[in-house]
Amino acid sequence: MAVSLQWLLGRRELDLRLLTPGITGPEIDIAVTSELGDPSPWLSGNELVLTTGLGSAGRDQDEYVRRLAASGAAALGMGTGLTFDRVPPALVDAAHRHGIPLIEVPLPTPFVAVARAVADRIGELSARATQSAARAQPRMTRAAVTGGAPAVLRELATACRGTVVLTDSAGALTHTRPAQVAPEIAAMVTREVRELRAGTASVAHTPAASVVVQPVASPGRTHGYLVVVTERPPLPADQVLIGHAASLLALQFEPPREAAEAGWALNAAAVGLLLTGEADLSAARRLVATVADETGHVRAMVLSAPPDKARALARTLERGLVAAGLPVFVWTSAPESGEVVVLLRGGHSAASALLDGVAAPSRRRVRAGLSRPYPAGQLTDAVDEARYAARGGRPGGRVHDASARPPLLADAAVRTALEKVAAQAVVPLAAYDAEHGTVLVDSLRTYLECHGQWEAAGAALGVHRHTLRARIVRAQEVAAVDLSSATTRAELLLALLAVGEGGTAAG
């Protein structure tokens, strides 16, 4: 805490007079008395140096003031009526020249009264800051519960009277208060974060601002950084509030496991309600709308996996969303379908990164599709598009992004035509599989996707090529098709994509 020179000059009982109008200097941390000819080696900066001039009498006044200014002294107070009846003009000229405030302390005013006024004011300001921090902490906690990260940043910016920024672990800005920050502040924030080692904190000062960088972390993981930019050095109370805010934000990224799982289950139920058409959907719609970006759009990612792997895949995706600082909306549909639906913000484009945590053996059997951005109210359309995009993807391949190449099957007329083909060939195969416990539909699709290459298709299915050849022969017989025809093979593959693994139209 520090005292402004203007406040000190305003204490009428001290009767101080400023002899260098227009020069204010930094705020005063402490008032000290020194009669040394050169007290600068014992100064650390921001002191009000009080002297009667005993040590500087007969010395070079300009050099005396220059050394004080160079040491960072906040001001010089000259007591009159003892060594000097009035402040020497050479001292006033030197103070003007070196830009240090010079005040006259009249004989009736003891130096100890000036020092006590400074100390008492600092104590008063410190108590106020502590009280303010004590009031701000519960406000910040309530804000975290009701408004998440943006609300926490708003309260912190108000309490610290500065600009507050939350970044990801690489230094990219994710939330700011105010909503728009100056480009030079954004650049400074990114630079300060990137110069840190992960998990460290720092306080930096520039001529224009002070920058506090606090990691937002949980054990073993740094989620991002909380950065506070102020025009003045941070106060101890500010540091307390910044640490409190960082802890609250860490809980936003990684809440207690039980609470997180309960929230994820609620989110999943909301998605399921909307996709299965339950009666009163208003609450579910409001919940799903929270995942939308600032334009109100969402993207759906649909993943098709072996039914026995779907729930494990969903858990992996939940962890990936938490690590990325994204809302967790993951829904596993009917267990036998093996389908997992994930909701993302409309502007999110790094869906493939969510699959990085999926173990390689499981990933080889997963198809993934990503819809274009849709208004949150058109969730079903987004999921349908992602579902058809996934059907057109390759097992273990990249996420099929409909923004880059909209799926042909999203066109209703195309699906109608292909469903007619499926009714003649694919539906009988699915019925045969259901009756005999075979896997002719899956085998035929894999064979067609591998362009009729027996070795590649057998390896994808995990069976010998002779076993696969026997299955394909039987599939031709049941479906009554000739797979030697390229046209037939193309129609069958498209029909399989249109109706999905179960042999019936979906979406």
Coordinates of C-alpha atoms in Angstrom, one line a residue:
M1 CA 0.0 0.0 0.0
A2 CA 1.2 3.6 -0.7
V3 CA 0.1 7.2 -0.1
S4 CA -0.2 9.8 -2.8
L5 CA 1.7 13.1 -2.4
Q6 CA -1.5 15.0 -3.0
W7 CA -3.2 13.2 0.0
L8 CA -0.2 14.1 2.2
L9 CA -0.3 17.8 1.1
G10 CA -4.0 17.9 1.9
R11 CA -3.3 17.2 5.6
R12 CA -3.8 20.8 6.9
E13 CA -2.4 20.0 10.3
L14 CA 1.0 19.3 8.8
D15 CA 1.1 22.6 6.8
L16 CA 3.2 21.2 4.0
R17 CA 3.9 23.2 0.9
L18 CA 4.9 21.9 -2.6
L19 CA 7.7 23.9 -4.1
T20 CA 7.7 22.0 -7.5
P21 CA 4.2 22.5 -9.0
G22 CA 3.4 19.9 -11.7
I23 CA 5.8 17.3 -10.4
T24 CA 4.0 14.6 -8.4
G25 CA 6.3 11.5 -8.5
P26 CA 5.3 7.9 -7.4
E27 CA 3.2 7.2 -4.4
I28 CA 5.0 7.1 -1.0
D29 CA 5.7 3.8 0.7
I30 CA 7.4 5.2 3.8
A31 CA 8.7 8.4 5.3
V32 CA 12.4 8.3 6.4
T33 CA 14.7 10.9 8.0
S34 CA 18.3 11.3 6.9
E35 CA 20.9 14.0 7.4
L36 CA 23.5 12.1 5.3
G37 CA 25.3 13.9 2.6
D38 CA 24.2 11.1 0.2
P39 CA 21.4 8.8 1.6
S40 CA 20.8 7.1 -1.8
P41 CA 22.7 3.9 -1.1
W42 CA 20.2 3.2 1.8
L43 CA 17.1 3.8 -0.3
S44 CA 15.1 1.1 -2.1
G45 CA 12.5 3.4 -3.9
N46 CA 9.3 5.3 -3.2
E47 CA 10.5 6.9 0.1
L48 CA 9.7 10.4 1.3
V49 CA 13.1 11.6 2.4
L50 CA 12.9 14.2 5.2
T51 CA 16.0 16.3 6.0
T52 CA 16.9 19.6 7.6
G53 CA 19.8 19.9 5.1
L54 CA 22.5 19.4 7.7
G55 CA 24.3 16.7 5.7
S56 CA 23.9 18.5 2.4
A57 CA 24.9 22.0 3.5
G58 CA 27.9 23.2 1.5
R59 CA 27.6 20.4 -1.0
D60 CA 26.5 20.3 -4.6
Q61 CA 22.7 20.5 -4.3
D62 CA 22.2 19.3 -7.9
E63 CA 24.3 16.2 -7.3
Y64 CA 22.4 15.5 -4.0
V65 CA 19.0 15.7 -5.7
R66 CA 20.2 13.7 -8.8
R67 CA 21.3 10.8 -6.6
L68 CA 17.9 10.8 -4.7
A69 CA 16.0 10.8 -8.0
A70 CA 18.2 8.0 -9.4
S71 CA 17.5 5.9 -6.3
G72 CA 13.8 6.1 -6.9
A73 CA 12.9 8.4 -4.0
A74 CA 9.2 9.5 -4.2
A75 CA 9.8 13.0 -2.8
L76 CA 12.2 15.2 -0.8
G77 CA 10.9 17.1 2.3
M78 CA 13.1 19.9 3.5
G79 CA 12.6 21.1 7.0
T80 CA 13.1 24.9 7.5
G81 CA 13.9 27.0 10.5
L82 CA 17.0 24.9 11.6
T83 CA 19.8 24.5 9.1
F84 CA 18.1 26.8 6.6
D85 CA 15.6 29.5 7.2
R86 CA 14.1 28.8 3.8
V87 CA 14.6 26.1 1.2
P88 CA 17.7 27.0 -0.8
P89 CA 16.8 28.1 -4.4
A90 CA 19.5 25.8 -5.8
L91 CA 17.7 22.9 -4.2
V92 CA 14.4 23.9 -5.8
D93 CA 16.1 24.3 -9.2
A94 CA 17.7 20.9 -8.9
A95 CA 14.3 19.3 -7.9
H96 CA 12.7 20.8 -11.0
R97 CA 15.6 19.6 -13.2
H98 CA 15.5 16.0 -12.0
G99 CA 11.8 15.7 -11.7
I100 CA 11.5 14.9 -8.0
P101 CA 8.8 16.6 -5.8
L102 CA 10.2 19.0 -3.2
I103 CA 8.0 20.0 -0.2
E104 CA 8.7 22.4 2.6
V105 CA 8.2 21.2 6.1
P106 CA 7.9 24.2 8.5
L107 CA 9.6 24.2 11.8
P108 CA 6.4 23.7 13.9
T109 CA 5.8 20.4 12.1
P110 CA 7.9 17.5 13.5
F111 CA 9.2 15.0 11.0
V112 CA 7.7 12.2 13.2
A113 CA 4.2 13.7 12.6
V114 CA 4.7 13.4 8.8
A115 CA 6.0 9.8 9.2
R116 CA 3.1 8.9 11.4
A117 CA 0.6 10.3 9.0
V118 CA 2.1 8.2 6.2
A119 CA 2.2 5.1 8.3
D120 CA -1.4 5.5 9.6
R121 CA -2.7 6.2 6.1
I122 CA -1.0 3.0 4.8
G123 CA -2.5 1.0 7.6
E124 CA -6.0 2.5 6.9
L125 CA -5.7 1.6 3.2
S126 CA -4.5 -1.9 4.0
A127 CA -7.4 -2.5 6.3
R128 CA -9.8 -1.2 3.6
A129 CA -8.2 -3.5 1.0
T130 CA -8.5 -6.5 3.3
Q131 CA -12.2 -5.7 4.0
S132 CA -12.8 -5.2 0.3
A133 CA -11.2 -8.5 -0.5
A134 CA -13.2 -10.2 2.2
R135 CA -16.4 -8.9 0.6
A136 CA -15.2 -9.7 -3.0
Q137 CA -14.4 -13.4 -2.3
P138 CA -17.9 -14.5 -1.6
R139 CA -19.2 -12.5 -4.5
M140 CA -16.7 -14.2 -6.7
T141 CA -17.7 -17.6 -5.4
R142 CA -21.3 -16.9 -6.1
A143 CA -20.4 -15.7 -9.6
A144 CA -18.5 -19.0 -10.3
V145 CA -21.6 -21.0 -9.3
T146 CA -24.1 -18.9 -11.3
G147 CA -22.1 -17.5 -14.2
G148 CA -19.0 -19.6 -14.7
A149 CA -15.7 -18.2 -15.9
P150 CA -17.0 -15.0 -17.4
A151 CA -18.7 -14.0 -14.2
V152 CA -15.6 -14.7 -12.1
L153 CA -13.5 -12.5 -14.5
R154 CA -16.1 -9.7 -14.1
E155 CA -15.9 -9.7 -10.3
L156 CA -12.1 -9.9 -10.4
A157 CA -11.8 -7.0 -12.8
T158 CA -14.0 -4.9 -10.6
A159 CA -12.1 -5.7 -7.4
C160 CA -8.7 -5.1 -8.9
R161 CA -9.7 -2.2 -11.2
G162 CA -8.0 -3.7 -14.2
T163 CA -8.2 -5.8 -17.3
V164 CA -8.6 -9.6 -16.6
V165 CA -7.9 -12.3 -19.2
L166 CA -8.2 -16.1 -19.1
T167 CA -6.0 -18.0 -21.6
D168 CA -5.6 -21.6 -22.6
S169 CA -2.4 -23.4 -21.7
A170 CA -0.8 -22.2 -25.0
G171 CA -1.5 -18.5 -24.2
A172 CA -4.5 -18.0 -26.6
L173 CA -7.2 -15.7 -25.1
T174 CA -10.5 -17.5 -24.2
H175 CA -12.3 -15.0 -22.0
T176 CA -11.7 -11.3 -21.3
R177 CA -13.1 -8.6 -19.1
P178 CA -13.8 -6.2 -20.6
A179 CA -15.2 -8.1 -23.6
Q180 CA -12.8 -6.3 -26.0
V181 CA -9.2 -5.7 -24.9
A182 CA -6.7 -3.5 -26.7
P183 CA -4.5 -5.4 -29.2
E184 CA -1.3 -4.3 -27.3
I185 CA -2.7 -5.8 -24.1
A186 CA -3.7 -9.0 -25.8
A187 CA -0.2 -9.3 -27.3
M188 CA 1.4 -8.5 -23.9
V189 CA -0.7 -11.2 -22.2
T190 CA 0.2 -13.8 -24.8
R191 CA 3.9 -13.0 -24.6
E192 CA 4.0 -13.1 -20.8
V193 CA 2.2 -16.5 -20.7
R194 CA 4.4 -18.1 -23.4
E195 CA 7.6 -17.0 -21.6
L196 CA 6.5 -18.9 -18.5
R197 CA 7.3 -22.5 -17.7
A198 CA 4.1 -24.5 -17.2
G199 CA 2.6 -24.1 -13.8
T200 CA 4.6 -21.1 -12.7
A201 CA 3.4 -17.6 -11.7
S202 CA 4.9 -14.2 -12.3
V203 CA 4.5 -10.4 -11.8
A204 CA 6.0 -8.1 -14.5
H205 CA 6.1 -4.4 -14.6
T206 CA 6.3 -2.1 -17.7
P207 CA 6.2 1.7 -17.8
A208 CA 2.5 1.5 -18.6
A209 CA 1.2 -1.4 -16.6
S210 CA 1.8 -4.3 -14.1
V211 CA 1.0 -7.8 -15.3
V212 CA 0.2 -10.7 -12.9
V213 CA 0.1 -14.2 -14.4
Q214 CA -1.4 -17.0 -12.3
P215 CA -1.7 -20.6 -13.5
V216 CA -5.1 -22.2 -13.4
A217 CA -4.2 -25.7 -12.5
S218 CA -5.2 -28.9 -10.8
P219 CA -2.8 -31.6 -9.7
G220 CA -0.7 -32.7 -12.7
R221 CA -2.3 -30.4 -15.2
T222 CA -2.2 -26.7 -16.1
H223 CA -5.5 -25.8 -17.8
G224 CA -4.6 -22.2 -18.6
Y225 CA -3.5 -18.9 -17.1
L226 CA -5.3 -16.0 -15.4
V227 CA -3.8 -12.7 -16.2
V228 CA -4.5 -9.3 -14.5
V229 CA -3.3 -6.1 -16.0
T230 CA -3.4 -2.9 -13.9
E231 CA -2.0 0.6 -14.1
R232 CA -0.4 0.2 -10.7
P233 CA 1.5 -2.6 -9.0
P234 CA -0.8 -5.3 -7.5
L235 CA -1.8 -4.9 -3.9
P236 CA -1.5 -7.8 -1.4
A237 CA -5.3 -8.0 -1.4
D238 CA -5.3 -8.2 -5.2
Q239 CA -2.9 -11.2 -5.0
V240 CA -5.3 -12.9 -2.6
L241 CA -8.2 -12.3 -5.0
I242 CA -6.3 -13.5 -8.0
G243 CA -5.3 -16.7 -6.2
H244 CA -9.0 -17.2 -5.2
A245 CA -10.2 -16.7 -8.7
A246 CA -7.6 -19.1 -10.1
S247 CA -8.9 -21.8 -7.7
L248 CA -12.5 -21.2 -8.7
L249 CA -11.6 -21.4 -12.4
A250 CA -9.7 -24.6 -11.8
L251 CA -12.9 -26.1 -10.5
Q252 CA -14.6 -25.0 -13.7
F253 CA -12.1 -27.0 -15.7
E254 CA -12.0 -30.0 -13.3
P255 CA -14.9 -30.1 -10.8
P256 CA -15.1 -32.8 -8.1
R257 CA -15.6 -36.1 -10.0
E258 CA -19.0 -36.8 -8.5
A259 CA -20.4 -33.4 -9.4
A260 CA -18.9 -33.6 -12.8
E261 CA -20.4 -37.0 -13.6
A262 CA -23.8 -35.9 -12.4
G263 CA -23.6 -32.8 -14.6
W264 CA -22.6 -34.9 -17.6
A265 CA -25.4 -37.3 -17.0
L266 CA -27.8 -34.4 -17.0
N267 CA -26.4 -33.0 -20.2
A268 CA -26.6 -36.4 -21.8
A269 CA -30.2 -36.8 -20.7
A270 CA -31.1 -33.4 -22.3
V271 CA -29.6 -34.5 -25.6
G272 CA -31.5 -37.8 -25.4
L273 CA -34.8 -36.0 -24.7
L274 CA -34.4 -33.8 -27.7
L275 CA -33.5 -36.7 -30.0
T276 CA -36.2 -39.1 -28.8
G277 CA -39.0 -36.5 -28.8
E278 CA -40.2 -36.6 -25.2
A279 CA -43.2 -34.3 -24.4
D280 CA -41.9 -31.2 -22.5
L281 CA -38.6 -30.3 -24.0
S282 CA -38.3 -26.6 -23.0
A283 CA -35.9 -27.2 -20.1
A284 CA -33.8 -29.6 -22.2
R285 CA -33.6 -27.0 -25.0
R286 CA -32.4 -24.3 -22.6
L287 CA -29.7 -26.6 -21.2
V288 CA -28.5 -27.6 -24.7
A289 CA -28.4 -24.0 -25.8
T290 CA -25.6 -23.4 -23.2
V291 CA -23.2 -25.3 -25.5
A292 CA -23.8 -22.9 -28.4
D293 CA -21.3 -20.3 -29.5
E294 CA -21.9 -16.6 -29.4
T295 CA -24.0 -16.8 -32.6
G296 CA -26.2 -19.5 -31.1
H297 CA -24.9 -22.4 -33.2
V298 CA -23.8 -25.9 -32.3
R299 CA -22.0 -28.7 -34.1
A300 CA -22.8 -32.4 -33.6
M301 CA -20.2 -35.1 -33.8
V302 CA -21.5 -38.7 -34.2
L303 CA -19.2 -41.7 -33.6
S304 CA -20.1 -45.2 -34.6
A305 CA -18.3 -47.9 -32.6
P306 CA -18.7 -51.6 -31.7
P307 CA -21.7 -51.7 -29.3
D308 CA -19.5 -53.1 -26.4
K309 CA -17.1 -50.2 -26.8
A310 CA -19.5 -47.3 -27.0
R311 CA -19.7 -46.5 -23.3
A312 CA -15.9 -46.6 -22.9
L313 CA -15.6 -44.3 -25.9
A314 CA -18.1 -41.9 -24.3
R315 CA -16.0 -41.7 -21.1
T316 CA -12.9 -41.0 -23.1
L317 CA -14.6 -38.2 -25.0
E318 CA -15.9 -36.7 -21.7
R319 CA -12.3 -36.5 -20.4
G320 CA -11.2 -34.9 -23.6
L321 CA -13.8 -32.2 -23.4
V322 CA -12.9 -31.5 -19.8
A323 CA -9.2 -31.2 -20.7
A324 CA -10.1 -28.8 -23.5
G325 CA -12.2 -26.6 -21.2
L326 CA -15.4 -27.4 -23.2
P327 CA -18.9 -28.2 -22.0
V328 CA -19.5 -31.9 -21.6
F329 CA -22.5 -33.0 -23.7
V330 CA -22.0 -36.6 -24.6
W331 CA -25.0 -39.0 -25.2
T332 CA -24.8 -42.7 -25.8
S333 CA -27.9 -43.9 -27.7
A334 CA -29.4 -47.4 -27.6
P335 CA -26.6 -49.7 -26.4
E336 CA -26.9 -52.1 -29.4
S337 CA -26.3 -49.2 -31.9
G338 CA -22.8 -48.4 -30.7
E339 CA -23.5 -44.7 -31.5
V340 CA -22.2 -41.8 -29.4
V341 CA -23.3 -38.2 -29.9
V342 CA -21.2 -35.2 -28.9
L343 CA -22.2 -31.6 -29.0
L344 CA -19.7 -28.8 -29.6
R345 CA -19.8 -25.1 -30.0
G346 CA -20.6 -23.9 -33.5
G347 CA -17.2 -22.3 -34.0
H348 CA -15.3 -25.4 -32.8
S349 CA -13.2 -27.1 -35.5
A350 CA -10.8 -29.3 -33.6
A351 CA -13.1 -32.3 -33.2
S352 CA -10.4 -34.8 -34.3
A353 CA -8.3 -33.8 -31.2
L354 CA -11.0 -35.4 -29.0
L355 CA -10.1 -38.8 -30.4
D356 CA -6.5 -38.6 -29.5
G357 CA -7.2 -40.3 -26.1
V358 CA -8.9 -43.3 -27.7
A359 CA -6.7 -46.4 -27.6
A360 CA -5.5 -47.5 -31.0
P361 CA -7.2 -50.9 -31.0
S362 CA -10.5 -49.3 -30.3
R363 CA -10.0 -46.4 -32.6
R364 CA -9.6 -48.8 -35.6
R365 CA -13.3 -49.6 -35.4
V366 CA -14.6 -46.1 -34.9
R367 CA -16.2 -44.0 -37.6
A368 CA -16.7 -40.3 -36.9
G369 CA -18.6 -37.5 -38.6
L370 CA -19.0 -33.8 -37.8
S371 CA -21.9 -31.6 -38.9
R372 CA -21.8 -28.1 -40.1
P373 CA -22.8 -25.4 -37.5
Y374 CA -26.6 -25.4 -36.9
P375 CA -28.8 -23.2 -34.7
A376 CA -29.2 -24.9 -31.4
G377 CA -32.9 -25.4 -32.1
Q378 CA -32.0 -27.6 -35.1
L379 CA -30.1 -30.2 -33.1
T380 CA -31.8 -33.1 -34.8
D381 CA -30.7 -31.8 -38.2
A382 CA -27.1 -31.4 -37.0
V383 CA -27.1 -34.9 -35.6
D384 CA -28.6 -36.4 -38.8
E385 CA -25.9 -34.7 -40.9
A386 CA -23.1 -35.9 -38.5
R387 CA -24.5 -39.4 -38.6
Y388 CA -24.5 -39.6 -42.4
A389 CA -21.0 -38.0 -42.4
A390 CA -19.8 -40.8 -40.0
R391 CA -21.3 -43.5 -42.3
G392 CA -19.2 -42.1 -45.1
G393 CA -16.0 -42.2 -43.0
R394 CA -13.5 -45.0 -42.8
P395 CA -13.1 -47.0 -39.5
G396 CA -10.1 -45.5 -37.7
G397 CA -9.9 -42.7 -40.3
R398 CA -10.2 -38.9 -39.9
V399 CA -13.4 -37.2 -38.7
H400 CA -15.5 -36.7 -41.8
D401 CA -16.3 -32.9 -41.6
A402 CA -19.5 -32.0 -43.4
S403 CA -18.3 -28.4 -43.6
A404 CA -15.5 -29.5 -46.0
R405 CA -17.6 -32.0 -47.9
P406 CA -21.3 -32.3 -47.1
P407 CA -22.4 -35.9 -47.1
L408 CA -24.4 -37.0 -50.2
L409 CA -26.7 -39.0 -47.9
A410 CA -27.9 -35.7 -46.3
D411 CA -30.1 -35.2 -49.4
A412 CA -33.5 -36.8 -48.7
A413 CA -34.1 -37.6 -52.4
V414 CA -30.8 -39.5 -52.6
R415 CA -31.7 -41.5 -49.4
T416 CA -35.1 -42.4 -50.7
A417 CA -33.6 -43.9 -53.9
L418 CA -30.9 -45.8 -51.9
E419 CA -33.4 -47.1 -49.4
K420 CA -35.2 -48.8 -52.3
V421 CA -31.9 -50.6 -53.2
A422 CA -31.4 -51.5 -49.5
A423 CA -34.9 -53.0 -49.3
Q424 CA -34.1 -55.4 -52.0
A425 CA -30.6 -56.4 -51.0
V426 CA -29.5 -55.1 -47.5
V427 CA -32.7 -55.8 -45.5
P428 CA -32.7 -59.5 -46.4
L429 CA -29.0 -59.7 -45.3
A430 CA -29.8 -58.0 -42.0
A431 CA -32.7 -60.4 -41.5
Y432 CA -30.5 -63.4 -42.2
D433 CA -27.9 -62.2 -39.7
A434 CA -30.5 -61.7 -37.1
E435 CA -31.8 -65.3 -37.6
H436 CA -28.6 -67.1 -38.0
G437 CA -26.2 -65.0 -35.8
T438 CA -23.9 -64.2 -38.8
V439 CA -22.3 -60.9 -39.8
L440 CA -22.9 -60.8 -43.5
V441 CA -23.9 -57.0 -43.5
D442 CA -20.7 -56.0 -41.8
S443 CA -18.6 -58.3 -43.9
L444 CA -20.1 -57.0 -47.1
R445 CA -19.6 -53.4 -46.2
T446 CA -16.0 -53.9 -45.2
Y447 CA -15.4 -55.9 -48.4
L448 CA -16.9 -53.1 -50.5
E449 CA -15.0 -50.3 -48.6
C450 CA -11.7 -52.2 -49.2
H451 CA -12.5 -52.2 -53.0
G452 CA -12.9 -55.9 -53.1
Q453 CA -9.4 -56.6 -51.8
W454 CA -9.6 -59.8 -49.8
E455 CA -6.4 -59.4 -47.7
A456 CA -7.2 -55.8 -46.6
A457 CA -10.9 -56.6 -45.8
G458 CA -10.0 -59.7 -43.9
A459 CA -7.4 -57.8 -41.8
A460 CA -10.0 -55.1 -41.1
L461 CA -12.5 -57.7 -39.9
G462 CA -9.9 -59.8 -38.1
V463 CA -10.6 -63.0 -40.1
H464 CA -8.8 -65.0 -42.7
R465 CA -9.4 -64.1 -46.4
H466 CA -10.9 -67.6 -47.0
T467 CA -13.4 -67.0 -44.2
L468 CA -14.3 -63.7 -45.7
R469 CA -14.6 -65.1 -49.2
A470 CA -17.1 -67.7 -47.9
R471 CA -19.2 -64.9 -46.2
I472 CA -19.3 -62.9 -49.4
V473 CA -20.4 -65.8 -51.5
R474 CA -23.2 -66.5 -49.0
A475 CA -24.1 -62.7 -49.0
Q476 CA -24.5 -62.8 -52.8
E477 CA -26.8 -65.7 -52.5
V478 CA -29.0 -64.2 -49.8
A479 CA -29.2 -60.8 -51.4
A480 CA -29.5 -62.1 -54.9
V481 CA -26.8 -59.8 -56.3
D482 CA -23.8 -60.1 -58.6
L483 CA -20.8 -58.5 -57.0
S484 CA -18.7 -58.8 -60.2
S485 CA -20.6 -55.7 -61.4
A486 CA -18.9 -52.4 -60.4
T487 CA -22.3 -50.7 -60.6
T488 CA -23.9 -53.2 -58.2
R489 CA -21.0 -52.8 -55.8
A490 CA -21.3 -49.0 -55.8
E491 CA -25.1 -49.1 -55.3
L492 CA -24.8 -51.6 -52.5
L493 CA -22.1 -49.6 -50.6
L494 CA -24.2 -46.4 -50.9
A495 CA -27.3 -48.4 -49.8
L496 CA -25.4 -49.7 -46.7
L497 CA -24.3 -46.1 -45.9
A498 CA -27.9 -44.9 -46.2
V499 CA -29.5 -47.5 -43.9
G500 CA -26.6 -48.0 -41.4
E501 CA -25.3 -51.2 -39.8
G502 CA -28.7 -52.4 -38.8
G503 CA -30.1 -52.6 -42.3
T504 CA -32.9 -50.0 -41.7
A505 CA -33.1 -46.3 -42.4
A506 CA -32.1 -44.0 -39.5
G507 CA -32.1 -40.3 -38.7

